[in-house]
Short mmCIF file of C-alpha atoms in Angstrom, two decimals:
data_model
loop_
_atom_site.label_atom_id
_atom_site.label_comp_id
_atom_site.label_asym_id
_atom_site.label_seq_id
_atom_site.Cartn_x
_atom_site.Cartn_y
_atom_site.Cartn_z
CA MET K 1 24.95 -61.40 54.83
CA THR K 2 22.28 -59.83 52.61
CA ALA K 3 20.67 -61.67 49.72
CA ASP K 4 22.68 -59.34 47.44
CA GLY K 5 25.93 -60.39 49.11
CA LEU K 6 24.93 -64.03 48.78
CA GLU K 7 24.04 -63.58 45.12
CA LYS K 8 27.48 -62.12 44.48
CA CYS K 9 29.27 -64.99 46.26
CA LEU K 10 27.17 -67.58 44.41
CA GLY K 11 27.85 -65.74 41.13
CA ASN K 12 31.61 -65.95 41.71
CA LEU K 13 31.29 -69.63 42.50
CA ALA K 14 29.13 -70.34 39.44
CA ALA K 15 31.69 -68.57 37.25
CA ARG K 16 34.49 -70.70 38.67
CA LEU K 17 32.63 -74.04 38.68
CA TRP K 18 30.60 -73.81 35.51
CA GLY K 19 31.98 -70.78 33.67
CA ALA K 20 28.56 -69.19 34.10
CA GLU K 21 27.79 -65.49 34.22
CA GLY K 22 26.19 -65.15 37.65
CA VAL K 23 23.10 -66.76 39.12
CA SER K 24 19.46 -65.77 38.84
CA ASN K 25 16.11 -66.23 40.62
CA LEU K 26 17.76 -66.49 44.06
CA THR K 27 14.92 -67.18 46.52
CA ARG K 28 14.92 -68.27 50.14
CA LEU K 29 12.90 -71.44 50.65
CA SER K 30 10.63 -71.51 53.67
CA GLY K 31 10.91 -74.08 56.41
CA GLY K 32 13.98 -75.32 58.24
CA ALA K 33 14.73 -73.17 61.27
CA SER K 34 18.11 -74.81 61.82
CA GLN K 35 19.23 -74.45 58.18
CA GLU K 36 18.85 -71.94 55.40
CA SER K 37 17.89 -73.16 51.94
CA TRP K 38 18.16 -71.02 48.81
CA ASP K 39 16.86 -71.88 45.37
CA PHE K 40 18.77 -70.43 42.39
CA VAL K 41 19.34 -70.90 38.68
CA VAL K 42 22.57 -71.12 36.70
CA GLY K 43 21.99 -71.20 32.94
CA ASP K 44 19.27 -73.86 32.46
CA GLU K 45 20.01 -75.68 35.70
CA ARG K 46 18.28 -75.18 39.02
CA TYR K 47 20.14 -75.68 42.32
CA VAL K 48 19.57 -75.46 46.05
CA LEU K 49 22.10 -74.05 48.50
CA ARG K 50 21.82 -75.46 52.02
CA ARG K 51 23.89 -73.58 54.56
CA ALA K 52 24.10 -72.51 58.21
CA PRO K 53 21.71 -69.65 59.12
CA GLY K 54 23.24 -66.36 58.01
CA GLY K 55 26.34 -68.24 56.89
CA GLN K 56 27.56 -68.31 60.50
CA SER K 57 29.55 -71.34 61.51
CA THR K 58 28.24 -71.32 65.07
CA PRO K 59 27.87 -74.69 66.77
CA ARG K 60 24.72 -76.40 65.58
CA THR K 61 21.95 -77.46 67.90
CA GLY K 62 21.74 -80.83 69.59
CA THR K 63 23.37 -83.70 67.80
CA ALA K 64 23.45 -82.18 64.30
CA VAL K 65 26.55 -83.04 62.28
CA PRO K 66 28.63 -80.45 60.38
CA LEU K 67 27.22 -79.62 56.93
CA ALA K 68 30.29 -81.08 55.21
CA THR K 69 29.70 -84.39 57.04
CA GLU K 70 26.06 -84.33 55.94
CA ALA K 71 27.17 -83.82 52.31
CA ALA K 72 29.65 -86.71 52.52
CA VAL K 73 27.01 -89.06 53.92
CA ILE K 74 24.48 -88.08 51.23
CA ALA K 75 27.07 -88.76 48.51
CA ARG K 76 27.73 -92.28 49.87
CA ALA K 77 23.99 -92.92 50.19
CA ARG K 78 23.46 -92.02 46.52
CA ALA K 79 26.36 -94.21 45.49
CA LEU K 80 24.55 -97.16 47.13
CA GLY K 81 21.34 -96.35 45.29
CA VAL K 82 19.43 -94.46 47.99
CA VAL K 83 17.12 -91.83 46.51
CA ALA K 84 18.80 -88.69 47.88
CA PRO K 85 19.70 -85.23 46.60
CA GLU K 86 22.70 -84.93 44.28
CA VAL K 87 25.34 -82.87 46.07
CA VAL K 88 27.29 -80.98 43.41
CA TYR K 89 29.61 -78.87 45.57
CA VAL K 90 30.63 -78.51 49.21
CA LEU K 91 31.40 -74.92 50.27
CA ASN K 92 34.80 -74.03 51.67
CA GLU K 93 35.97 -70.97 53.56
CA ALA K 94 37.17 -69.14 50.43
CA ASP K 95 33.61 -69.19 49.06
CA GLY K 96 32.60 -66.71 51.76
CA MET K 97 29.15 -68.17 52.44
CA GLY K 98 29.87 -70.14 55.59
CA PRO K 99 29.53 -73.93 55.86
CA GLY K 100 27.11 -75.57 53.45
CA TYR K 101 26.69 -77.36 50.15
CA ILE K 102 24.95 -77.07 46.82
CA MET K 103 22.64 -79.75 45.47
CA ARG K 104 20.70 -80.16 42.28
CA PHE K 105 17.08 -79.00 42.63
CA GLU K 106 14.48 -81.75 42.70
CA ASP K 107 10.80 -81.26 42.21
CA GLY K 108 8.45 -83.10 44.54
CA GLU K 109 6.21 -82.79 47.58
CA THR K 110 7.57 -82.77 51.14
CA ILE K 111 4.55 -81.44 53.05
CA ALA K 112 3.29 -84.45 54.98
CA ARG K 113 -0.39 -83.51 54.96
CA LYS K 114 -0.39 -83.09 51.17
CA ILE K 115 1.38 -86.42 50.70
CA LEU K 116 -1.30 -88.05 52.88
CA ARG K 117 -4.35 -86.33 51.40
CA ASP K 118 -3.78 -84.97 47.87
CA GLU K 119 -5.24 -86.93 44.98
CA ALA K 120 -1.94 -86.48 43.11
CA TYR K 121 -0.26 -88.93 45.53
CA ALA K 122 -3.05 -91.52 45.72
CA LYS K 123 -1.01 -94.00 43.67
CA ALA K 124 2.19 -93.25 45.60
CA ARG K 125 0.74 -93.79 49.10
CA PRO K 126 0.33 -97.58 49.01
CA LYS K 127 3.94 -97.95 47.84
CA LEU K 128 5.61 -95.64 50.33
CA ALA K 129 6.01 -97.86 53.41
CA ARG K 130 7.76 -100.55 51.39
CA GLN K 131 9.93 -97.98 49.61
CA CYS K 132 10.87 -96.49 52.99
CA GLY K 133 11.91 -99.96 54.18
CA GLU K 134 14.03 -100.45 51.05
CA ALA K 135 15.67 -97.01 51.40
CA LEU K 136 16.44 -97.64 55.08
CA ALA K 137 18.01 -101.03 54.34
CA LEU K 138 20.40 -99.30 51.92
CA ILE K 139 21.10 -96.42 54.31
CA HIS K 140 22.05 -98.93 57.00
CA LYS K 141 24.60 -100.47 54.60
CA ILE K 142 26.50 -97.21 54.12
CA ASP K 143 30.17 -97.58 54.93
CA ALA K 144 30.81 -94.51 57.08
CA SER K 145 34.52 -95.12 57.55
CA GLY K 146 36.63 -92.03 56.95
CA ILE K 147 33.71 -89.62 57.35
CA GLU K 148 34.56 -87.17 60.11
CA GLY K 149 32.15 -85.71 62.61
CA LEU K 150 29.68 -88.60 62.98
CA PRO K 151 28.75 -89.13 66.64
CA GLU K 152 28.06 -92.61 67.98
CA LEU K 153 24.74 -92.54 69.79
CA THR K 154 23.60 -95.77 71.40
CA ALA K 155 20.21 -96.17 73.01
CA ALA K 156 21.83 -95.78 76.45
CA ASN K 157 23.74 -92.60 75.41
CA GLN K 158 20.61 -91.01 74.04
CA LEU K 159 18.50 -92.00 76.99
CA ASP K 160 20.99 -90.23 79.29
CA LEU K 161 21.08 -87.21 76.97
CA TYR K 162 17.29 -86.77 76.93
CA PHE K 163 16.93 -87.57 80.61
CA ASP K 164 19.42 -84.81 81.46
CA LEU K 165 17.53 -82.38 79.24
CA TYR K 166 14.24 -83.35 80.89
CA VAL K 167 15.65 -83.00 84.41
CA GLY K 168 17.05 -79.61 83.42
CA PHE K 169 13.54 -78.30 82.68
CA ASP K 170 12.63 -78.93 86.34
CA GLU K 171 9.01 -79.56 85.39
CA PRO K 172 7.49 -82.80 86.74
CA ARG K 173 5.91 -84.97 84.06
CA PRO K 174 4.87 -88.33 85.51
CA VAL K 175 4.18 -89.86 82.06
CA PHE K 176 7.71 -89.04 80.90
CA GLU K 177 9.10 -90.56 84.12
CA LEU K 178 7.14 -93.73 83.38
CA ALA K 179 8.47 -93.81 79.81
CA PHE K 180 12.10 -93.28 80.89
CA ARG K 181 11.72 -96.14 83.34
CA TRP K 182 10.10 -98.37 80.71
CA LEU K 183 12.99 -97.73 78.31
CA LYS K 184 15.70 -98.19 80.95
CA GLU K 185 14.25 -101.55 81.90
CA ARG K 186 14.39 -102.77 78.29
CA PRO K 187 17.84 -102.01 76.85
CA PRO K 188 17.73 -103.18 73.21
CA GLU K 189 19.72 -106.39 73.07
CA SER K 190 20.56 -106.94 69.43
CA GLU K 191 21.82 -103.42 68.84
CA LYS K 192 23.43 -103.48 65.40
CA THR K 193 25.60 -100.41 64.89
CA THR K 194 25.17 -98.85 61.48
CA LEU K 195 24.84 -95.43 59.98
CA VAL K 196 21.44 -94.11 61.09
CA HIS K 197 19.63 -91.31 59.21
CA GLY K 198 18.29 -89.93 62.49
CA ASP K 199 15.28 -88.00 61.16
CA PHE K 200 13.67 -90.37 58.67
CA ARG K 201 10.00 -89.44 58.85
CA ASN K 202 7.06 -88.11 56.88
CA GLY K 203 7.96 -84.45 56.38
CA ASN K 204 11.57 -85.20 55.49
CA LEU K 205 10.72 -87.39 52.51
CA MET K 206 10.16 -86.08 48.99
CA VAL K 207 7.35 -87.78 47.14
CA VAL K 208 6.24 -87.63 43.49
CA PRO K 209 3.07 -89.22 42.02
CA ASP K 210 5.12 -92.38 41.43
CA GLY K 211 6.38 -92.78 45.01
CA LEU K 212 9.39 -91.88 47.15
CA SER K 213 11.78 -89.64 45.19
CA ALA K 214 14.30 -88.38 47.77
CA VAL K 215 15.31 -88.80 51.39
CA LEU K 216 16.10 -85.33 52.82
CA ASP K 217 17.34 -83.67 56.03
CA TRP K 218 20.38 -85.74 56.91
CA GLU K 219 21.67 -83.38 59.61
CA LEU K 220 20.93 -85.75 62.51
CA CYS K 221 22.72 -88.76 60.97
CA HIS K 222 24.91 -90.70 63.36
CA LEU K 223 26.20 -94.17 64.18
CA GLY K 224 23.76 -96.19 66.23
CA ASP K 225 21.09 -98.88 66.31
CA SER K 226 19.59 -99.33 62.84
CA MET K 227 16.15 -99.95 64.34
CA GLU K 228 16.06 -96.35 65.58
CA ASP K 229 15.12 -95.21 62.05
CA LEU K 230 12.32 -97.79 61.74
CA GLY K 231 10.80 -96.75 65.07
CA TRP K 232 11.02 -93.01 64.39
CA ILE K 233 8.95 -93.05 61.19
CA CYS K 234 6.17 -94.83 63.14
CA VAL K 235 5.86 -92.19 65.90
CA ASN K 236 2.22 -91.10 65.96
CA SER K 237 3.11 -87.39 65.59
CA TRP K 238 4.47 -88.23 62.10
CA ARG K 239 1.21 -89.89 61.07
CA PHE K 240 -0.43 -86.47 60.87
CA GLY K 241 -3.84 -87.70 61.97
CA GLN K 242 -3.79 -90.96 59.98
CA SER K 243 -3.13 -93.09 63.07
CA GLU K 244 -4.47 -96.24 61.48
CA ASN K 245 -1.42 -96.25 59.16
CA PRO K 246 1.50 -96.60 61.56
CA VAL K 247 4.25 -95.88 59.03
CA GLY K 248 4.19 -92.12 58.41
CA GLY K 249 0.39 -92.12 58.17
CA PHE K 250 0.60 -93.93 54.81
CA GLY K 251 1.51 -97.57 55.41
CA SER K 252 1.70 -100.70 57.54
CA TYR K 253 4.43 -102.15 59.72
CA GLY K 254 4.32 -105.25 57.49
CA ASP K 255 5.13 -103.28 54.32
CA LEU K 256 7.95 -101.36 56.02
CA PHE K 257 9.50 -104.52 57.42
CA SER K 258 9.15 -106.59 54.24
CA GLY K 259 10.71 -103.77 52.15
CA TYR K 260 13.57 -103.61 54.65
CA GLU K 261 14.15 -107.34 54.63
CA ALA K 262 13.83 -107.70 50.84
CA ALA K 263 16.47 -105.01 50.31
CA GLY K 264 18.90 -106.90 52.53
CA GLY K 265 18.46 -105.00 55.78
CA GLY K 266 18.19 -108.21 57.78
CA SER K 267 15.24 -109.54 59.75
CA VAL K 268 13.24 -107.02 61.77
CA ASP K 269 12.28 -107.64 65.38
CA PRO K 270 8.99 -105.77 65.94
CA ALA K 271 9.74 -105.49 69.68
CA LEU K 272 12.89 -103.49 68.90
CA VAL K 273 10.97 -101.22 66.54
CA LYS K 274 8.43 -100.66 69.29
CA TYR K 275 11.24 -99.80 71.72
CA TRP K 276 12.41 -97.10 69.32
CA GLU K 277 8.86 -95.93 68.63
CA VAL K 278 8.43 -95.34 72.37
CA PHE K 279 11.85 -93.73 72.48
CA GLY K 280 11.03 -91.47 69.53
CA THR K 281 7.72 -90.42 71.04
CA LEU K 282 9.42 -89.43 74.30
CA LYS K 283 12.22 -87.71 72.38
CA TRP K 284 9.72 -85.62 70.39
CA GLY K 285 7.96 -84.64 73.62
CA ILE K 286 11.24 -83.42 75.08
CA MET K 287 12.15 -81.64 71.85
CA CYS K 288 8.85 -79.73 72.09
CA MET K 289 9.86 -78.62 75.60
CA LEU K 290 13.29 -77.66 74.27
CA MET K 291 11.74 -75.44 71.61
CA VAL K 292 9.76 -73.65 74.31
CA SER K 293 13.04 -72.86 76.09
CA ALA K 294 14.14 -71.06 72.90
CA PHE K 295 11.00 -68.94 73.28
CA GLN K 296 11.42 -68.37 77.00
CA SER K 297 15.09 -67.40 76.67
CA GLY K 298 14.14 -64.79 74.08
CA ALA K 299 16.08 -66.53 71.30
CA ASP K 300 12.88 -66.98 69.27
CA ARG K 301 9.82 -65.03 70.42
CA SER K 302 7.44 -66.40 67.77
CA VAL K 303 3.99 -67.65 68.76
CA GLU K 304 4.82 -70.89 66.96
CA ARG K 305 7.78 -71.59 69.28
CA ALA K 306 5.63 -70.84 72.33
CA ALA K 307 2.66 -72.91 71.19
CA ILE K 308 4.68 -76.00 70.28
CA GLY K 309 5.12 -76.64 74.01
CA ARG K 310 1.46 -77.57 74.13
CA ARG K 311 2.22 -80.41 71.72
CA SER K 312 4.18 -82.21 74.44
CA SER K 313 0.92 -83.54 75.86
CA GLU K 314 0.20 -85.33 72.57
CA THR K 315 3.32 -87.41 73.16
CA GLU K 316 2.13 -88.18 76.69
CA ILE K 317 -1.12 -89.63 75.38
CA ASP K 318 0.82 -91.57 72.71
CA LEU K 319 3.22 -92.93 75.34
CA LEU K 320 0.32 -94.14 77.47
CA ASN K 321 -1.27 -95.74 74.41
CA LEU K 322 2.02 -97.52 73.72
CA ILE K 323 3.07 -98.68 77.19
CA ALA K 324 0.08 -98.52 79.51
CA LYS K 325 -2.57 -100.41 77.56
CA ASP K 326 -4.24 -103.40 79.23
CA MET I 1 -16.05 -57.40 90.10
CA GLN I 2 -14.97 -57.08 86.50
CA ASN I 3 -18.02 -56.58 84.33
CA GLY I 4 -18.65 -58.36 81.04
CA PRO I 5 -17.87 -59.38 78.41
CA SER I 6 -16.11 -62.29 80.06
CA THR I 7 -12.50 -63.26 79.36
CA ILE I 8 -13.71 -66.15 77.24
CA GLU I 9 -16.01 -63.89 75.23
CA LEU I 10 -13.18 -61.43 74.64
CA LEU I 11 -10.84 -64.20 73.54
CA ALA I 12 -13.46 -65.59 71.18
CA ALA I 13 -13.86 -62.12 69.66
CA VAL I 14 -10.10 -61.75 69.11
CA ARG I 15 -9.89 -65.24 67.63
CA ALA I 16 -12.77 -64.51 65.24
CA PHE I 17 -10.94 -61.38 64.12
CA VAL I 18 -7.70 -63.30 63.48
CA GLU I 19 -9.46 -66.13 61.67
CA ASP I 20 -12.09 -64.27 59.67
CA HIS I 21 -10.45 -60.92 58.96
CA ALA I 22 -6.68 -60.96 59.49
CA MET I 23 -5.81 -64.39 58.09
CA PRO I 24 -7.40 -63.95 54.65
CA GLU I 25 -5.28 -60.80 54.19
CA LEU I 26 -2.01 -62.59 54.99
CA GLU I 27 0.30 -64.85 53.00
CA GLY I 28 3.20 -67.23 53.59
CA HIS I 29 4.92 -67.07 56.96
CA ALA I 30 2.58 -64.45 58.40
CA ALA I 31 -0.50 -66.50 57.46
CA PHE I 32 1.04 -69.57 59.08
CA HIS I 33 1.80 -67.70 62.31
CA ALA I 34 -1.72 -66.22 62.31
CA ARG I 35 -3.13 -69.75 62.13
CA VAL I 36 -0.92 -70.75 65.07
CA ALA I 37 -2.04 -67.63 66.95
CA ALA I 38 -5.73 -68.48 66.42
CA ASN I 39 -5.12 -72.06 67.58
CA THR I 40 -3.32 -70.72 70.65
CA LEU I 41 -6.28 -68.49 71.54
CA ALA I 42 -8.52 -71.56 71.25
CA ILE I 43 -6.25 -73.41 73.72
CA ILE I 44 -6.60 -70.54 76.19
CA GLU I 45 -10.40 -70.53 75.80
CA ARG I 46 -10.58 -74.27 76.50
CA GLU I 47 -8.16 -73.99 79.43
CA LEU I 48 -10.27 -71.27 81.02
CA GLU I 49 -13.37 -73.40 80.62
CA GLN I 50 -12.03 -76.87 81.45
CA GLY I 51 -8.79 -76.19 83.35
CA PRO I 52 -10.12 -75.55 86.87
CA ALA I 53 -12.18 -78.76 87.03
CA ALA I 54 -9.36 -80.78 85.44
CA ALA I 55 -6.85 -79.46 87.99
CA ALA I 56 -9.19 -80.10 90.94
CA ASN I 57 -9.86 -83.68 89.81
CA GLU I 58 -6.16 -84.29 89.18
CA ARG I 59 -5.28 -83.01 92.65
CA ALA I 60 -7.95 -85.14 94.31
CA ARG I 61 -6.70 -88.25 92.51
CA LEU I 62 -3.08 -87.46 93.44
CA MET I 63 -3.95 -87.00 97.13
CA ALA I 64 -5.64 -90.40 97.15
CA LEU I 65 -2.88 -92.09 95.15
CA LEU I 66 -0.03 -90.67 97.25
CA ASN I 67 -1.94 -90.42 100.52
CA ALA I 68 -0.57 -86.89 100.84
CA LYS I 69 -1.60 -83.25 100.73
CA GLY I 70 -0.06 -80.31 98.90
CA SER I 71 -0.25 -78.13 95.84
CA LEU I 72 -0.86 -79.69 92.45
CA GLU I 73 2.76 -79.09 91.52
CA ALA I 74 4.14 -80.51 94.76
CA LEU I 75 2.00 -83.63 94.39
CA ASN I 76 3.13 -84.07 90.80
CA ARG I 77 6.74 -83.75 91.90
CA GLN I 78 6.14 -86.44 94.51
CA LEU I 79 4.59 -88.75 91.91
CA ALA I 80 7.45 -88.08 89.47
CA GLU I 81 9.97 -89.03 92.17
CA ALA I 82 8.07 -92.19 93.05
CA LEU I 83 8.03 -93.25 89.39
CA ARG I 84 11.72 -92.44 88.92
CA SER I 85 12.79 -94.45 91.93
CA GLY I 86 10.52 -97.33 91.03
CA ASP I 87 8.45 -97.00 94.24
CA MET I 88 5.43 -96.76 91.98
CA ASP I 89 4.80 -98.31 88.58
CA LEU I 90 1.98 -99.44 86.32
CA GLU I 91 1.17 -102.18 88.84
CA THR I 92 0.34 -99.55 91.47
CA PRO I 93 -3.46 -99.57 91.91
CA GLY I 94 -5.02 -96.43 90.45
CA LEU I 95 -1.85 -95.17 88.77
CA ARG I 96 -2.72 -96.10 85.21
CA GLU I 97 -6.24 -94.67 85.57
CA HIS I 98 -4.85 -91.47 87.06
CA LEU I 99 -2.31 -90.93 84.27
CA LEU I 100 -4.88 -91.68 81.59
CA ALA I 101 -7.49 -89.34 83.08
CA THR I 102 -4.95 -86.54 83.61
CA THR I 103 -3.48 -86.83 80.13
CA ILE I 104 -6.88 -87.06 78.46
CA ASP I 105 -7.83 -83.80 80.22
CA LYS I 106 -4.57 -82.14 79.16
CA VAL I 107 -4.88 -83.11 75.50
CA SER I 108 -8.58 -82.16 75.51
CA ILE I 109 -7.39 -78.62 76.25
CA ASP I 110 -4.24 -78.56 74.09
CA GLN I 111 -5.43 -80.47 71.02
CA PRO I 112 -8.92 -81.97 71.25
CA SER I 113 -8.80 -83.34 67.70
CA TYR I 114 -5.52 -85.22 68.26
CA SER I 115 -5.69 -88.78 66.93
CA GLY I 116 -4.10 -90.30 70.04
CA LEU I 117 -6.91 -88.95 72.20
CA LYS I 118 -9.47 -91.23 70.56
CA SER I 119 -7.30 -94.30 71.21
CA ALA I 120 -6.88 -93.26 74.85
CA PHE I 121 -10.65 -93.00 75.34
CA GLN I 122 -10.98 -96.53 73.99
CA ALA I 123 -8.28 -97.73 76.41
CA ARG I 124 -10.10 -96.23 79.36
CA ARG I 125 -13.32 -98.04 78.61
#
């Protein structure tokens, strides 16, 4: 569908929902290869449309949930007080734009390096780790009953999933073998099944000069071990060079855990968080390899897709730093 | 024999063009991909310079560790199998040092400024 076609469909929708005469300033937002985001204005209000690429309802990659499921989870998160986008409408077939939803536009920074370095966020940075802990505690309290399309992904399930992917590449990586073994020998014991965000990391968080303003990118949400989210935001790749601050490059484990506990998330076992940090590091390494397959198959011939394969080695060094010290 | 300039000199010339002339003319997505392209050329330059010695050292360590001969890939496959089956682990003498040295060499080519590299150097000491 062309931007013109999309503008017409959105115009019809705006007329029906808000009695408005069309939409204006329709612009595609950059970023997000798996989703399309469009910014547009209706009257004095600014909105964002998030939909499948090209409006095609083809099966989504990996473990991503349907867009309607994502919208339902975000609505429940907001109801519990999680800072998250306000979903105003979920698309249906008659809207002619494919699966997706419309949310109210929010202004804030999502580019990790700017959040970590710009003066504008100097006052926000020291607060972020604790705010992330608080947000995660609330996310893990979401009652997901009745929401369709949420997969249950335990540590063991996911380990099998990523091991199969790795074996499929037929490329020996001794460090990954070591990490798989390390994880298999330490199945997390106190696995508490909750709703898990699945991609809670620096880069998917919106920040304003005051602190955390919205948790974004809910497409990988699932049912699983709550500690998965705490480990993922500590993966060194998401520290963007600020390794000394384990939480997203901006904060300490202590602040993350105390925010989580204070907001009623329950006590945090650092060993479990480390398990998931190792897991997340390995997972990111395999995802880098997966993105190269998209390049090699011809699905995406960009230099960026090709080059990301060379970021797998960064996860190998991180894995050794995590499991092979002393 | 292919006469000069050398591959590395040619690559450096192309990278200088991308960085100094093409990139400033570009915006948005194209500028981003040009940055990635320049970084990719830098990886190739480093691999041409450091790759052969890194591969030779890795192969020598693998032959000693596995007490076997073969291509670099075959030896890595053998090590991967030994780790998967549990025949070898971090207790195996020389394994940790081998993996650290190999990975440090890899990241030194792929991303020499990566934060995890510094921590790994400290671990090796």
